[in-house]
């Protein structure tokens, strides 16, 4: 029988611990979120982040920009937030419209306020095995979820499907730091190799954005499967993993929804509090 890695329950516990800590603070941590345009998924993510931040007792600032905004306008806003002592954490909701220079915009966030851990300083620290100010929320949430269930990472073969800057790359670095042997697959890996490598995984992570892509063919008996995917299919949220069939083989598996998603938000809140503490030291 597989064990469901309950991200929702784990995240609720983390959030309630953070709330208790924040309750005792005189000055509340403040999270600023910049959102550009009206991408429906981004709007939902930002609303959820705001809702959780408020529930915890953080000050939350949402800064909307029109889809026609310029790089300069955004850079000016980020500079303002960097210099505003009342703001502890800054996040730019991705994706940005193609008209904007994403790399330059992310790079403009002060590393000590970079709550997503996406700036070159924080990302570099992570990959080098040094301490970043913040670790990207989704990979951090996955490692925390494994830890909460006492799942040993050291010595395991971890296969990560996807190499995005948000999930696949930082997660591969974190798993490596936790002494897994890591294989990172992507869209240029041949189908034959994707199957062959995935089948060797003790820990298999799917972060590709393709509904039900990982079928039981990919999974060895007793594997731990983490599904990062959030795909909207006929108004329903589907993961990258064919849960019904794959879960017959696994020892542990995350559901979608209720797995990695809530952990991502919980880690965003944890990172906000950590940056606050750093700035109030
Ligand atoms: P991206 O689109 O940025 O990256 C997708 C990655 O998957 C790329 O590296 C791509 O390879 C690779 N890929 C695509 N198709 C295949 C394939 N058939 N076989 C192997 N690799 C493939 O997506 P993200 O990393 O941002 O997100 C991935 C999924 O996770 C999405 O569904 C997203 O919504 C979800 N997500 C969920 C979060 C959560 O909190 N649960 C947080 C963030 C994302 P290449 O590099 O070669 O193009």
PDB file of C-alpha atoms and ligand atoms in Angstrom:
ATOM      1  CA  UNK A   1       0.000   0.000   0.000  1.00  0.00           C
ATOM      2  CA  UNK A   2       1.354   3.372  -0.975  1.00  0.00           C
ATOM      3  CA  UNK A   3       1.559   6.218   1.516  1.00  0.00           C
ATOM      4  CA  UNK A   4       0.189   9.572   0.352  1.00  0.00           C
ATOM      5  CA  UNK A   5       2.569  12.433   1.048  1.00  0.00           C
ATOM      6  CA  UNK A   6       0.012  14.880   2.377  1.00  0.00           C
ATOM      7  CA  UNK A   7       1.343  18.305   1.423  1.00  0.00           C
ATOM      8  CA  UNK A   8      -1.825  20.031   2.510  1.00  0.00           C
ATOM      9  CA  UNK A   9      -1.662  18.774   6.089  1.00  0.00           C
ATOM     10  CA  UNK A  10       2.101  19.313   6.341  1.00  0.00           C
ATOM     11  CA  UNK A  11       1.794  22.850   4.975  1.00  0.00           C
ATOM     12  CA  UNK A  12      -1.014  23.680   7.425  1.00  0.00           C
ATOM     13  CA  UNK A  13       1.213  22.660  10.336  1.00  0.00           C
ATOM     14  CA  UNK A  14       4.123  24.786   9.025  1.00  0.00           C
ATOM     15  CA  UNK A  15       1.794  27.756   8.501  1.00  0.00           C
ATOM     16  CA  UNK A  16       0.317  27.439  11.965  1.00  0.00           C
ATOM     17  CA  UNK A  17       3.841  27.342  13.513  1.00  0.00           C
ATOM     18  CA  UNK A  18       4.788  30.480  11.539  1.00  0.00           C
ATOM     19  CA  UNK A  19       1.557  32.225  12.683  1.00  0.00           C
ATOM     20  CA  UNK A  20       2.399  31.572  16.317  1.00  0.00           C
ATOM     21  CA  UNK A  21       5.834  33.080  15.836  1.00  0.00           C
ATOM     22  CA  UNK A  22       4.512  36.095  13.935  1.00  0.00           C
ATOM     23  CA  UNK A  23       1.857  36.740  16.583  1.00  0.00           C
ATOM     24  CA  UNK A  24       4.646  37.551  19.048  1.00  0.00           C
ATOM     25  CA  UNK A  25       6.354  40.087  16.750  1.00  0.00           C
ATOM     26  CA  UNK A  26       5.739  43.822  17.174  1.00  0.00           C
ATOM     27  CA  UNK A  27       6.635  44.684  13.586  1.00  0.00           C
ATOM     28  CA  UNK A  28       5.064  42.272  11.109  1.00  0.00           C
ATOM     29  CA  UNK A  29       7.026  40.774   8.187  1.00  0.00           C
ATOM     30  CA  UNK A  30       6.005  42.290   4.861  1.00  0.00           C
ATOM     31  CA  UNK A  31       5.831  40.442   1.559  1.00  0.00           C
ATOM     32  CA  UNK A  32       5.520  42.446  -1.679  1.00  0.00           C
ATOM     33  CA  UNK A  33       4.283  40.680  -4.812  1.00  0.00           C
ATOM     34  CA  UNK A  34       4.516  42.246  -8.270  1.00  0.00           C
ATOM     35  CA  UNK A  35       2.105  40.884 -10.853  1.00  0.00           C
ATOM     36  CA  UNK A  36       2.089  41.943 -14.491  1.00  0.00           C
ATOM     37  CA  UNK A  37      -0.959  41.466 -16.731  1.00  0.00           C
ATOM     38  CA  UNK A  38      -4.005  39.320 -16.122  1.00  0.00           C
ATOM     39  CA  UNK A  39      -2.860  35.727 -16.658  1.00  0.00           C
ATOM     40  CA  UNK A  40      -5.700  33.831 -14.869  1.00  0.00           C
ATOM     41  CA  UNK A  41      -3.408  31.198 -13.292  1.00  0.00           C
ATOM     42  CA  UNK A  42      -1.043  33.900 -11.983  1.00  0.00           C
ATOM     43  CA  UNK A  43      -4.001  35.839 -10.559  1.00  0.00           C
ATOM     44  CA  UNK A  44      -5.090  32.748  -8.616  1.00  0.00           C
ATOM     45  CA  UNK A  45      -1.554  32.031  -7.355  1.00  0.00           C
ATOM     46  CA  UNK A  46      -1.107  35.622  -6.183  1.00  0.00           C
ATOM     47  CA  UNK A  47      -4.507  35.643  -4.454  1.00  0.00           C
ATOM     48  CA  UNK A  48      -3.617  32.407  -2.634  1.00  0.00           C
ATOM     49  CA  UNK A  49      -0.278  33.835  -1.556  1.00  0.00           C
ATOM     50  CA  UNK A  50      -1.983  36.990  -0.264  1.00  0.00           C
ATOM     51  CA  UNK A  51      -4.661  34.989   1.557  1.00  0.00           C
ATOM     52  CA  UNK A  52      -2.071  32.813   3.321  1.00  0.00           C
ATOM     53  CA  UNK A  53       0.167  35.797   4.139  1.00  0.00           C
ATOM     54  CA  UNK A  54      -2.777  37.604   5.751  1.00  0.00           C
ATOM     55  CA  UNK A  55      -3.866  34.485   7.630  1.00  0.00           C
ATOM     56  CA  UNK A  56      -0.376  34.239   9.108  1.00  0.00           C
ATOM     57  CA  UNK A  57      -0.388  37.889  10.141  1.00  0.00           C
ATOM     58  CA  UNK A  58       2.109  39.182   7.571  1.00  0.00           C
ATOM     59  CA  UNK A  59       1.648  42.523   5.890  1.00  0.00           C
ATOM     60  CA  UNK A  60       1.025  41.779   2.258  1.00  0.00           C
ATOM     61  CA  UNK A  61       1.405  44.194  -0.618  1.00  0.00           C
ATOM     62  CA  UNK A  62       0.203  43.280  -4.114  1.00  0.00           C
ATOM     63  CA  UNK A  63       1.493  45.591  -6.842  1.00  0.00           C
ATOM     64  CA  UNK A  64      -0.332  45.073 -10.157  1.00  0.00           C
ATOM     65  CA  UNK A  65       1.096  46.332 -13.454  1.00  0.00           C
ATOM     66  CA  UNK A  66      -0.648  46.389 -16.808  1.00  0.00           C
ATOM     67  CA  UNK A  67       0.498  43.995 -19.526  1.00  0.00           C
ATOM     68  CA  UNK A  68       1.880  47.014 -21.413  1.00  0.00           C
ATOM     69  CA  UNK A  69       4.201  48.067 -18.644  1.00  0.00           C
ATOM     70  CA  UNK A  70       7.858  48.716 -19.552  1.00  0.00           C
ATOM     71  CA  UNK A  71      11.049  47.177 -18.179  1.00  0.00           C
ATOM     72  CA  UNK A  72      12.010  50.574 -16.764  1.00  0.00           C
ATOM     73  CA  UNK A  73       8.766  50.955 -14.828  1.00  0.00           C
ATOM     74  CA  UNK A  74       9.212  47.529 -13.260  1.00  0.00           C
ATOM     75  CA  UNK A  75      12.882  48.122 -12.467  1.00  0.00           C
ATOM     76  CA  UNK A  76      11.973  51.410 -10.787  1.00  0.00           C
ATOM     77  CA  UNK A  77       9.373  49.648  -8.630  1.00  0.00           C
ATOM     78  CA  UNK A  78      11.827  46.919  -7.638  1.00  0.00           C
ATOM     79  CA  UNK A  79      14.405  49.554  -6.720  1.00  0.00           C
ATOM     80  CA  UNK A  80      11.797  51.274  -4.542  1.00  0.00           C
ATOM     81  CA  UNK A  81      10.959  47.997  -2.772  1.00  0.00           C
ATOM     82  CA  UNK A  82      14.662  47.186  -2.321  1.00  0.00           C
ATOM     83  CA  UNK A  83      15.116  50.507  -0.512  1.00  0.00           C
ATOM     84  CA  UNK A  84      11.918  50.337   1.520  1.00  0.00           C
ATOM     85  CA  UNK A  85      12.912  49.153   4.996  1.00  0.00           C
ATOM     86  CA  UNK A  86       9.336  48.086   5.771  1.00  0.00           C
ATOM     87  CA  UNK A  87       9.429  45.490   2.950  1.00  0.00           C
ATOM     88  CA  UNK A  88      11.266  42.262   3.831  1.00  0.00           C
ATOM     89  CA  UNK A  89      10.507  40.050   0.834  1.00  0.00           C
ATOM     90  CA  UNK A  90       9.970  40.767  -2.856  1.00  0.00           C
ATOM     91  CA  UNK A  91       8.511  38.406  -5.425  1.00  0.00           C
ATOM     92  CA  UNK A  92       7.840  38.901  -9.128  1.00  0.00           C
ATOM     93  CA  UNK A  93       5.096  36.514 -10.218  1.00  0.00           C
ATOM     94  CA  UNK A  94       6.152  34.481 -13.244  1.00  0.00           C
ATOM     95  CA  UNK A  95       5.636  34.112 -16.136  1.00  0.00           C
ATOM     96  CA  UNK A  96       6.189  37.674 -17.294  1.00  0.00           C
ATOM     97  CA  UNK A  97       4.921  38.828 -20.704  1.00  0.00           C
ATOM     98  CA  UNK A  98       7.472  38.215 -23.474  1.00  0.00           C
ATOM     99  CA  UNK A  99       7.898  41.946 -23.981  1.00  0.00           C
ATOM    100  CA  UNK A 100       9.742  42.118 -20.650  1.00  0.00           C
ATOM    101  CA  UNK A 101      13.357  41.202 -19.970  1.00  0.00           C
ATOM    102  CA  UNK A 102      12.783  38.562 -17.294  1.00  0.00           C
ATOM    103  CA  UNK A 103      16.432  37.986 -16.430  1.00  0.00           C
ATOM    104  CA  UNK A 104      17.136  41.683 -15.830  1.00  0.00           C
ATOM    105  CA  UNK A 105      14.007  42.060 -13.722  1.00  0.00           C
ATOM    106  CA  UNK A 106      14.779  39.102 -11.460  1.00  0.00           C
ATOM    107  CA  UNK A 107      18.418  40.205 -11.157  1.00  0.00           C
ATOM    108  CA  UNK A 108      17.249  43.619  -9.918  1.00  0.00           C
ATOM    109  CA  UNK A 109      15.757  42.175  -6.711  1.00  0.00           C
ATOM    110  CA  UNK A 110      18.107  42.645  -3.752  1.00  0.00           C
ATOM    111  CA  UNK A 111      19.374  39.127  -2.870  1.00  0.00           C
ATOM    112  CA  UNK A 112      18.482  39.620   0.797  1.00  0.00           C
ATOM    113  CA  UNK A 113      14.841  40.310  -0.215  1.00  0.00           C
ATOM    114  CA  UNK A 114      14.712  37.672  -2.972  1.00  0.00           C
ATOM    115  CA  UNK A 115      12.098  35.435  -1.344  1.00  0.00           C
ATOM    116  CA  UNK A 116      11.993  33.028  -4.316  1.00  0.00           C
ATOM    117  CA  UNK A 117      15.763  32.522  -4.341  1.00  0.00           C
ATOM    118  CA  UNK A 118      15.903  33.147  -8.104  1.00  0.00           C
ATOM    119  CA  UNK A 119      18.575  35.888  -8.266  1.00  0.00           C
ATOM    120  CA  UNK A 120      21.994  34.815  -9.539  1.00  0.00           C
ATOM    121  CA  UNK A 121      23.504  35.369  -6.075  1.00  0.00           C
ATOM    122  CA  UNK A 122      21.052  33.078  -4.284  1.00  0.00           C
ATOM    123  CA  UNK A 123      20.930  30.528  -7.081  1.00  0.00           C
ATOM    124  CA  UNK A 124      24.733  30.497  -7.280  1.00  0.00           C
ATOM    125  CA  UNK A 125      25.041  29.985  -3.527  1.00  0.00           C
ATOM    126  CA  UNK A 126      22.598  27.093  -3.746  1.00  0.00           C
ATOM    127  CA  UNK A 127      24.392  25.341  -6.595  1.00  0.00           C
ATOM    128  CA  UNK A 128      27.791  25.885  -4.962  1.00  0.00           C
ATOM    129  CA  UNK A 129      26.483  24.291  -1.765  1.00  0.00           C
ATOM    130  CA  UNK A 130      26.753  27.544   0.259  1.00  0.00           C
ATOM    131  CA  UNK A 131      23.899  29.157   2.153  1.00  0.00           C
ATOM    132  CA  UNK A 132      21.604  31.350   0.040  1.00  0.00           C
ATOM    133  CA  UNK A 133      19.344  33.948   1.688  1.00  0.00           C
ATOM    134  CA  UNK A 134      16.390  31.969   0.345  1.00  0.00           C
ATOM    135  CA  UNK A 135      15.952  28.592  -1.361  1.00  0.00           C
ATOM    136  CA  UNK A 136      13.392  28.360  -4.222  1.00  0.00           C
ATOM    137  CA  UNK A 137      10.037  27.483  -2.664  1.00  0.00           C
ATOM    138  CA  UNK A 138       8.913  24.445  -4.691  1.00  0.00           C
ATOM    139  CA  UNK A 139      12.184  22.468  -4.393  1.00  0.00           C
ATOM    140  CA  UNK A 140      12.517  23.455  -0.736  1.00  0.00           C
ATOM    141  CA  UNK A 141       8.942  22.271  -0.138  1.00  0.00           C
ATOM    142  CA  UNK A 142       9.653  18.905  -1.758  1.00  0.00           C
ATOM    143  CA  UNK A 143      12.731  18.291   0.395  1.00  0.00           C
ATOM    144  CA  UNK A 144      10.760  19.343   3.499  1.00  0.00           C
ATOM    145  CA  UNK A 145       7.891  16.999   2.645  1.00  0.00           C
ATOM    146  CA  UNK A 146      10.299  14.049   2.272  1.00  0.00           C
ATOM    147  CA  UNK A 147      11.873  15.007   5.575  1.00  0.00           C
ATOM    148  CA  UNK A 148       8.501  15.217   7.353  1.00  0.00           C
ATOM    149  CA  UNK A 149       7.853  11.610   6.327  1.00  0.00           C
ATOM    150  CA  UNK A 150      11.376  10.576   7.422  1.00  0.00           C
ATOM    151  CA  UNK A 151      12.306   9.574   3.893  1.00  0.00           C
ATOM    152  CA  UNK A 152      16.076   9.252   3.580  1.00  0.00           C
ATOM    153  CA  UNK A 153      17.478  10.924   0.454  1.00  0.00           C
ATOM    154  CA  UNK A 154      21.128   9.971   0.905  1.00  0.00           C
ATOM    155  CA  UNK A 155      22.236   7.091  -1.300  1.00  0.00           C
ATOM    156  CA  UNK A 156      19.078   7.103  -3.413  1.00  0.00           C
ATOM    157  CA  UNK A 157      18.931   7.477  -7.175  1.00  0.00           C
ATOM    158  CA  UNK A 158      16.822  10.594  -7.830  1.00  0.00           C
ATOM    159  CA  UNK A 159      15.524  11.256 -11.321  1.00  0.00           C
ATOM    160  CA  UNK A 160      14.140  14.736 -12.018  1.00  0.00           C
ATOM    161  CA  UNK A 161      12.042  15.244 -15.145  1.00  0.00           C
ATOM    162  CA  UNK A 162      12.346  18.908 -16.153  1.00  0.00           C
ATOM    163  CA  UNK A 163      15.197  21.415 -15.868  1.00  0.00           C
ATOM    164  CA  UNK A 164      13.466  24.761 -15.384  1.00  0.00           C
ATOM    165  CA  UNK A 165      15.103  27.452 -13.253  1.00  0.00           C
ATOM    166  CA  UNK A 166      12.093  27.337 -10.932  1.00  0.00           C
ATOM    167  CA  UNK A 167      11.870  23.611 -10.226  1.00  0.00           C
ATOM    168  CA  UNK A 168      14.101  21.120 -12.057  1.00  0.00           C
ATOM    169  CA  UNK A 169      17.493  22.838 -11.715  1.00  0.00           C
ATOM    170  CA  UNK A 170      17.290  23.954  -8.084  1.00  0.00           C
ATOM    171  CA  UNK A 171      15.686  20.663  -7.058  1.00  0.00           C
ATOM    172  CA  UNK A 172      18.484  18.684  -8.723  1.00  0.00           C
ATOM    173  CA  UNK A 173      21.020  20.802  -6.787  1.00  0.00           C
ATOM    174  CA  UNK A 174      19.188  20.249  -3.497  1.00  0.00           C
ATOM    175  CA  UNK A 175      18.858  16.505  -3.989  1.00  0.00           C
ATOM    176  CA  UNK A 176      22.578  16.332  -4.843  1.00  0.00           C
ATOM    177  CA  UNK A 177      23.404  18.272  -1.678  1.00  0.00           C
ATOM    178  CA  UNK A 178      21.363  15.735   0.246  1.00  0.00           C
ATOM    179  CA  UNK A 179      23.645  13.056  -1.219  1.00  0.00           C
ATOM    180  CA  UNK A 180      21.315  11.524  -3.779  1.00  0.00           C
ATOM    181  CA  UNK A 181      22.704  10.451  -7.137  1.00  0.00           C
ATOM    182  CA  UNK A 182      20.826  12.790  -9.437  1.00  0.00           C
ATOM    183  CA  UNK A 183      19.820  12.356 -13.065  1.00  0.00           C
ATOM    184  CA  UNK A 184      18.138  15.362 -14.670  1.00  0.00           C
ATOM    185  CA  UNK A 185      16.068  14.675 -17.777  1.00  0.00           C
ATOM    186  CA  UNK A 186      14.525  17.196 -20.181  1.00  0.00           C
ATOM    187  CA  UNK A 187      12.764  17.552 -23.509  1.00  0.00           C
ATOM    188  CA  UNK A 188      15.923  16.747 -25.479  1.00  0.00           C
ATOM    189  CA  UNK A 189      16.429  13.436 -23.663  1.00  0.00           C
ATOM    190  CA  UNK A 190      15.314  10.642 -25.984  1.00  0.00           C
ATOM    191  CA  UNK A 191      12.055   8.896 -25.102  1.00  0.00           C
ATOM    192  CA  UNK A 192      13.947   5.645 -24.744  1.00  0.00           C
ATOM    193  CA  UNK A 193      16.326   7.176 -22.201  1.00  0.00           C
ATOM    194  CA  UNK A 194      13.525   8.919 -20.317  1.00  0.00           C
ATOM    195  CA  UNK A 195      11.910   5.542 -19.760  1.00  0.00           C
ATOM    196  CA  UNK A 196      15.159   3.748 -18.957  1.00  0.00           C
ATOM    197  CA  UNK A 197      16.432   6.371 -16.468  1.00  0.00           C
ATOM    198  CA  UNK A 198      13.045   6.938 -14.831  1.00  0.00           C
ATOM    199  CA  UNK A 199      12.708   3.224 -14.234  1.00  0.00           C
ATOM    200  CA  UNK A 200      15.928   3.310 -12.175  1.00  0.00           C
ATOM    201  CA  UNK A 201      14.649   6.021  -9.854  1.00  0.00           C
ATOM    202  CA  UNK A 202      14.240   5.486  -6.140  1.00  0.00           C
ATOM    203  CA  UNK A 203      12.849   9.021  -6.108  1.00  0.00           C
ATOM    204  CA  UNK A 204      11.140  10.159  -9.313  1.00  0.00           C
ATOM    205  CA  UNK A 205      10.100  13.808  -9.645  1.00  0.00           C
ATOM    206  CA  UNK A 206       7.910  14.957 -12.531  1.00  0.00           C
ATOM    207  CA  UNK A 207       8.055  18.711 -13.250  1.00  0.00           C
ATOM    208  CA  UNK A 208       7.329  19.054 -16.956  1.00  0.00           C
ATOM    209  CA  UNK A 209       3.800  20.407 -17.271  1.00  0.00           C
ATOM    210  CA  UNK A 210       2.341  17.487 -19.267  1.00  0.00           C
ATOM    211  CA  UNK A 211      -0.794  15.920 -17.782  1.00  0.00           C
ATOM    212  CA  UNK A 212      -0.504  12.223 -16.884  1.00  0.00           C
ATOM    213  CA  UNK A 213       2.846  11.918 -18.719  1.00  0.00           C
ATOM    214  CA  UNK A 214       4.409   9.588 -16.156  1.00  0.00           C
ATOM    215  CA  UNK A 215       2.654   6.243 -16.438  1.00  0.00           C
ATOM    216  CA  UNK A 216       3.333   2.986 -14.567  1.00  0.00           C
ATOM    217  CA  UNK A 217       5.820   2.041 -17.309  1.00  0.00           C
ATOM    218  CA  UNK A 218       8.194   4.722 -15.940  1.00  0.00           C
ATOM    219  CA  UNK A 219       8.116   3.599 -12.341  1.00  0.00           C
ATOM    220  CA  UNK A 220       9.899   0.804 -10.521  1.00  0.00           C
ATOM    221  CA  UNK A 221       8.219  -1.085  -7.704  1.00  0.00           C
ATOM    222  CA  UNK A 222       8.480   0.746  -4.408  1.00  0.00           C
ATOM    223  CA  UNK A 223       9.621   4.087  -5.878  1.00  0.00           C
ATOM    224  CA  UNK A 224       8.809   7.438  -4.273  1.00  0.00           C
ATOM    225  CA  UNK A 225       7.028   9.659  -6.799  1.00  0.00           C
ATOM    226  CA  UNK A 226       6.708  13.429  -6.495  1.00  0.00           C
ATOM    227  CA  UNK A 227       4.311  15.148  -8.876  1.00  0.00           C
ATOM    228  CA  UNK A 228       4.977  18.869  -9.318  1.00  0.00           C
ATOM    229  CA  UNK A 229       2.753  19.343 -12.365  1.00  0.00           C
ATOM    230  CA  UNK A 230      -0.265  21.623 -12.303  1.00  0.00           C
ATOM    231  CA  UNK A 231      -2.189  21.231 -15.553  1.00  0.00           C
ATOM    232  CA  UNK A 232      -5.691  22.447 -16.203  1.00  0.00           C
ATOM    233  CA  UNK A 233      -7.661  19.804 -18.113  1.00  0.00           C
ATOM    234  CA  UNK A 234     -11.406  20.406 -18.625  1.00  0.00           C
ATOM    235  CA  UNK A 235     -11.460  22.735 -15.644  1.00  0.00           C
ATOM    236  CA  UNK A 236      -9.797  20.128 -13.431  1.00  0.00           C
ATOM    237  CA  UNK A 237      -6.259  20.240 -12.047  1.00  0.00           C
ATOM    238  CA  UNK A 238      -4.151  17.283 -13.173  1.00  0.00           C
ATOM    239  CA  UNK A 239      -0.580  16.433 -12.294  1.00  0.00           C
ATOM    240  CA  UNK A 240       2.187  15.146 -14.554  1.00  0.00           C
ATOM    241  CA  UNK A 241       1.697  11.657 -13.112  1.00  0.00           C
ATOM    242  CA  UNK A 242      -1.035   9.144 -13.901  1.00  0.00           C
ATOM    243  CA  UNK A 243      -1.828   8.866 -10.182  1.00  0.00           C
ATOM    244  CA  UNK A 244      -4.403   6.045 -10.315  1.00  0.00           C
ATOM    245  CA  UNK A 245      -2.067   3.573 -11.984  1.00  0.00           C
ATOM    246  CA  UNK A 246       1.313   4.773 -10.714  1.00  0.00           C
ATOM    247  CA  UNK A 247       0.186   4.765  -7.072  1.00  0.00           C
ATOM    248  CA  UNK A 248      -0.304   0.978  -7.313  1.00  0.00           C
ATOM    249  CA  UNK A 249       3.490   0.653  -7.581  1.00  0.00           C
ATOM    250  CA  UNK A 250       4.864   3.361  -5.319  1.00  0.00           C
ATOM    251  CA  UNK A 251       5.860   3.333  -1.663  1.00  0.00           C
ATOM    252  CA  UNK A 252       5.068   7.069  -1.369  1.00  0.00           C
ATOM    253  CA  UNK A 253       3.379   9.473  -3.767  1.00  0.00           C
ATOM    254  CA  UNK A 254       2.171  13.086  -3.745  1.00  0.00           C
ATOM    255  CA  UNK A 255      -1.387  13.821  -4.880  1.00  0.00           C
ATOM    256  CA  UNK A 256      -2.370  16.713  -7.166  1.00  0.00           C
ATOM    257  CA  UNK A 257      -3.873  18.837  -5.761  1.00  0.00           C
ATOM    258  CA  UNK A 258      -2.793  18.663  -2.133  1.00  0.00           C
ATOM    259  CA  UNK A 259       0.851  17.656  -2.557  1.00  0.00           C
ATOM    260  CA  UNK A 260       3.636  19.962  -3.713  1.00  0.00           C
ATOM    261  CA  UNK A 261       1.392  23.023  -4.306  1.00  0.00           C
ATOM    262  CA  UNK A 262       0.542  23.778  -0.658  1.00  0.00           C
ATOM    263  CA  UNK A 263       4.172  23.110   0.349  1.00  0.00           C
ATOM    264  CA  UNK A 264       5.317  25.758  -2.148  1.00  0.00           C
ATOM    265  CA  UNK A 265       3.127  28.391  -0.484  1.00  0.00           C
ATOM    266  CA  UNK A 266       4.217  27.304   3.006  1.00  0.00           C
ATOM    267  CA  UNK A 267       7.882  27.672   1.992  1.00  0.00           C
ATOM    268  CA  UNK A 268       7.192  31.133   0.580  1.00  0.00           C
ATOM    269  CA  UNK A 269       5.861  32.117   3.997  1.00  0.00           C
ATOM    270  CA  UNK A 270       8.811  30.496   5.751  1.00  0.00           C
ATOM    271  CA  UNK A 271      11.259  32.314   3.454  1.00  0.00           C
ATOM    272  CA  UNK A 272       9.502  35.625   4.164  1.00  0.00           C
ATOM    273  CA  UNK A 273       9.916  35.103   7.897  1.00  0.00           C
ATOM    274  CA  UNK A 274      13.557  34.044   7.476  1.00  0.00           C
ATOM    275  CA  UNK A 275      14.373  37.174   5.429  1.00  0.00           C
ATOM    276  CA  UNK A 276      12.589  39.317   8.034  1.00  0.00           C
ATOM    277  CA  UNK A 277      14.688  37.775  10.798  1.00  0.00           C
ATOM    278  CA  UNK A 278      17.851  38.337   8.814  1.00  0.00           C
ATOM    279  CA  UNK A 279      16.996  42.002   8.315  1.00  0.00           C
ATOM    280  CA  UNK A 280      16.064  42.471  11.987  1.00  0.00           C
ATOM    281  CA  UNK A 281      19.144  40.778  13.379  1.00  0.00           C
TER     282      UNK A 281
HETATM  283  P1  LIG B   1       8.725  24.855 -17.605  1.00  0.00           P
HETATM  284  O1  LIG B   1       7.796  24.828 -18.776  1.00  0.00           O
HETATM  285  O2  LIG B   1       9.483  26.081 -17.292  1.00  0.00           O
HETATM  286  O3  LIG B   1       9.770  23.670 -17.765  1.00  0.00           O
HETATM  287  C1  LIG B   1       9.369  22.393 -18.156  1.00  0.00           C
HETATM  288  C2  LIG B   1      10.573  21.505 -18.185  1.00  0.00           C
HETATM  289  O4  LIG B   1      10.148  20.201 -18.574  1.00  0.00           O
HETATM  290  C3  LIG B   1      11.636  21.926 -19.202  1.00  0.00           C
HETATM  291  O5  LIG B   1      12.901  21.754 -18.630  1.00  0.00           O
HETATM  292  C4  LIG B   1      11.413  20.973 -20.385  1.00  0.00           C
HETATM  293  O6  LIG B   1      12.614  20.657 -21.081  1.00  0.00           O
HETATM  294  C5  LIG B   1      10.917  19.743 -19.670  1.00  0.00           C
HETATM  295  N1  LIG B   1      10.041  18.919 -20.501  1.00  0.00           N
HETATM  296  C6  LIG B   1       8.927  19.284 -21.183  1.00  0.00           C
HETATM  297  N2  LIG B   1       8.376  18.233 -21.797  1.00  0.00           N
HETATM  298  C7  LIG B   1       9.156  17.165 -21.490  1.00  0.00           C
HETATM  299  C8  LIG B   1       9.109  15.793 -21.823  1.00  0.00           C
HETATM  300  N3  LIG B   1       8.151  15.289 -22.585  1.00  0.00           N
HETATM  301  N4  LIG B   1      10.072  14.990 -21.329  1.00  0.00           N
HETATM  302  C9  LIG B   1      11.049  15.475 -20.552  1.00  0.00           C
HETATM  303  N5  LIG B   1      11.144  16.766 -20.180  1.00  0.00           N
HETATM  304  C10 LIG B   1      10.210  17.596 -20.658  1.00  0.00           C
HETATM  305  O7  LIG B   1       7.832  24.402 -16.371  1.00  0.00           O
HETATM  306  P2  LIG B   1       8.037  24.575 -14.777  1.00  0.00           P
HETATM  307  O8  LIG B   1       9.247  23.882 -14.320  1.00  0.00           O
HETATM  308  O9  LIG B   1       7.820  25.976 -14.395  1.00  0.00           O
HETATM  309  O10 LIG B   1       6.752  23.770 -14.275  1.00  0.00           O
HETATM  310  C11 LIG B   1       6.569  22.408 -14.549  1.00  0.00           C
HETATM  311  C12 LIG B   1       5.205  22.001 -14.032  1.00  0.00           C
HETATM  312  O11 LIG B   1       5.162  22.217 -12.626  1.00  0.00           O
HETATM  313  C13 LIG B   1       4.044  22.818 -14.600  1.00  0.00           C
HETATM  314  O12 LIG B   1       2.907  21.998 -14.677  1.00  0.00           O
HETATM  315  C14 LIG B   1       3.821  23.898 -13.560  1.00  0.00           C
HETATM  316  O13 LIG B   1       2.503  24.404 -13.559  1.00  0.00           O
HETATM  317  C15 LIG B   1       4.106  23.125 -12.304  1.00  0.00           C
HETATM  318  N6  LIG B   1       4.559  23.918 -11.171  1.00  0.00           N
HETATM  319  C16 LIG B   1       4.003  23.597  -9.981  1.00  0.00           C
HETATM  320  C17 LIG B   1       4.395  24.242  -8.847  1.00  0.00           C
HETATM  321  C18 LIG B   1       3.796  23.833  -7.559  1.00  0.00           C
HETATM  322  O14 LIG B   1       3.894  24.563  -6.601  1.00  0.00           O
HETATM  323  N7  LIG B   1       3.199  22.648  -7.485  1.00  0.00           N
HETATM  324  C19 LIG B   1       5.377  25.329  -8.870  1.00  0.00           C
HETATM  325  C20 LIG B   1       5.959  25.540 -10.192  1.00  0.00           C
HETATM  326  C21 LIG B   1       5.539  24.857 -11.282  1.00  0.00           C
HETATM  327  P3  LIG B   1      13.498  21.752 -21.887  1.00  0.00           P
HETATM  328  O15 LIG B   1      14.283  22.469 -20.824  1.00  0.00           O
HETATM  329  O16 LIG B   1      14.352  20.937 -22.760  1.00  0.00           O
HETATM  330  O17 LIG B   1      12.525  22.638 -22.594  1.00  0.00           O
END
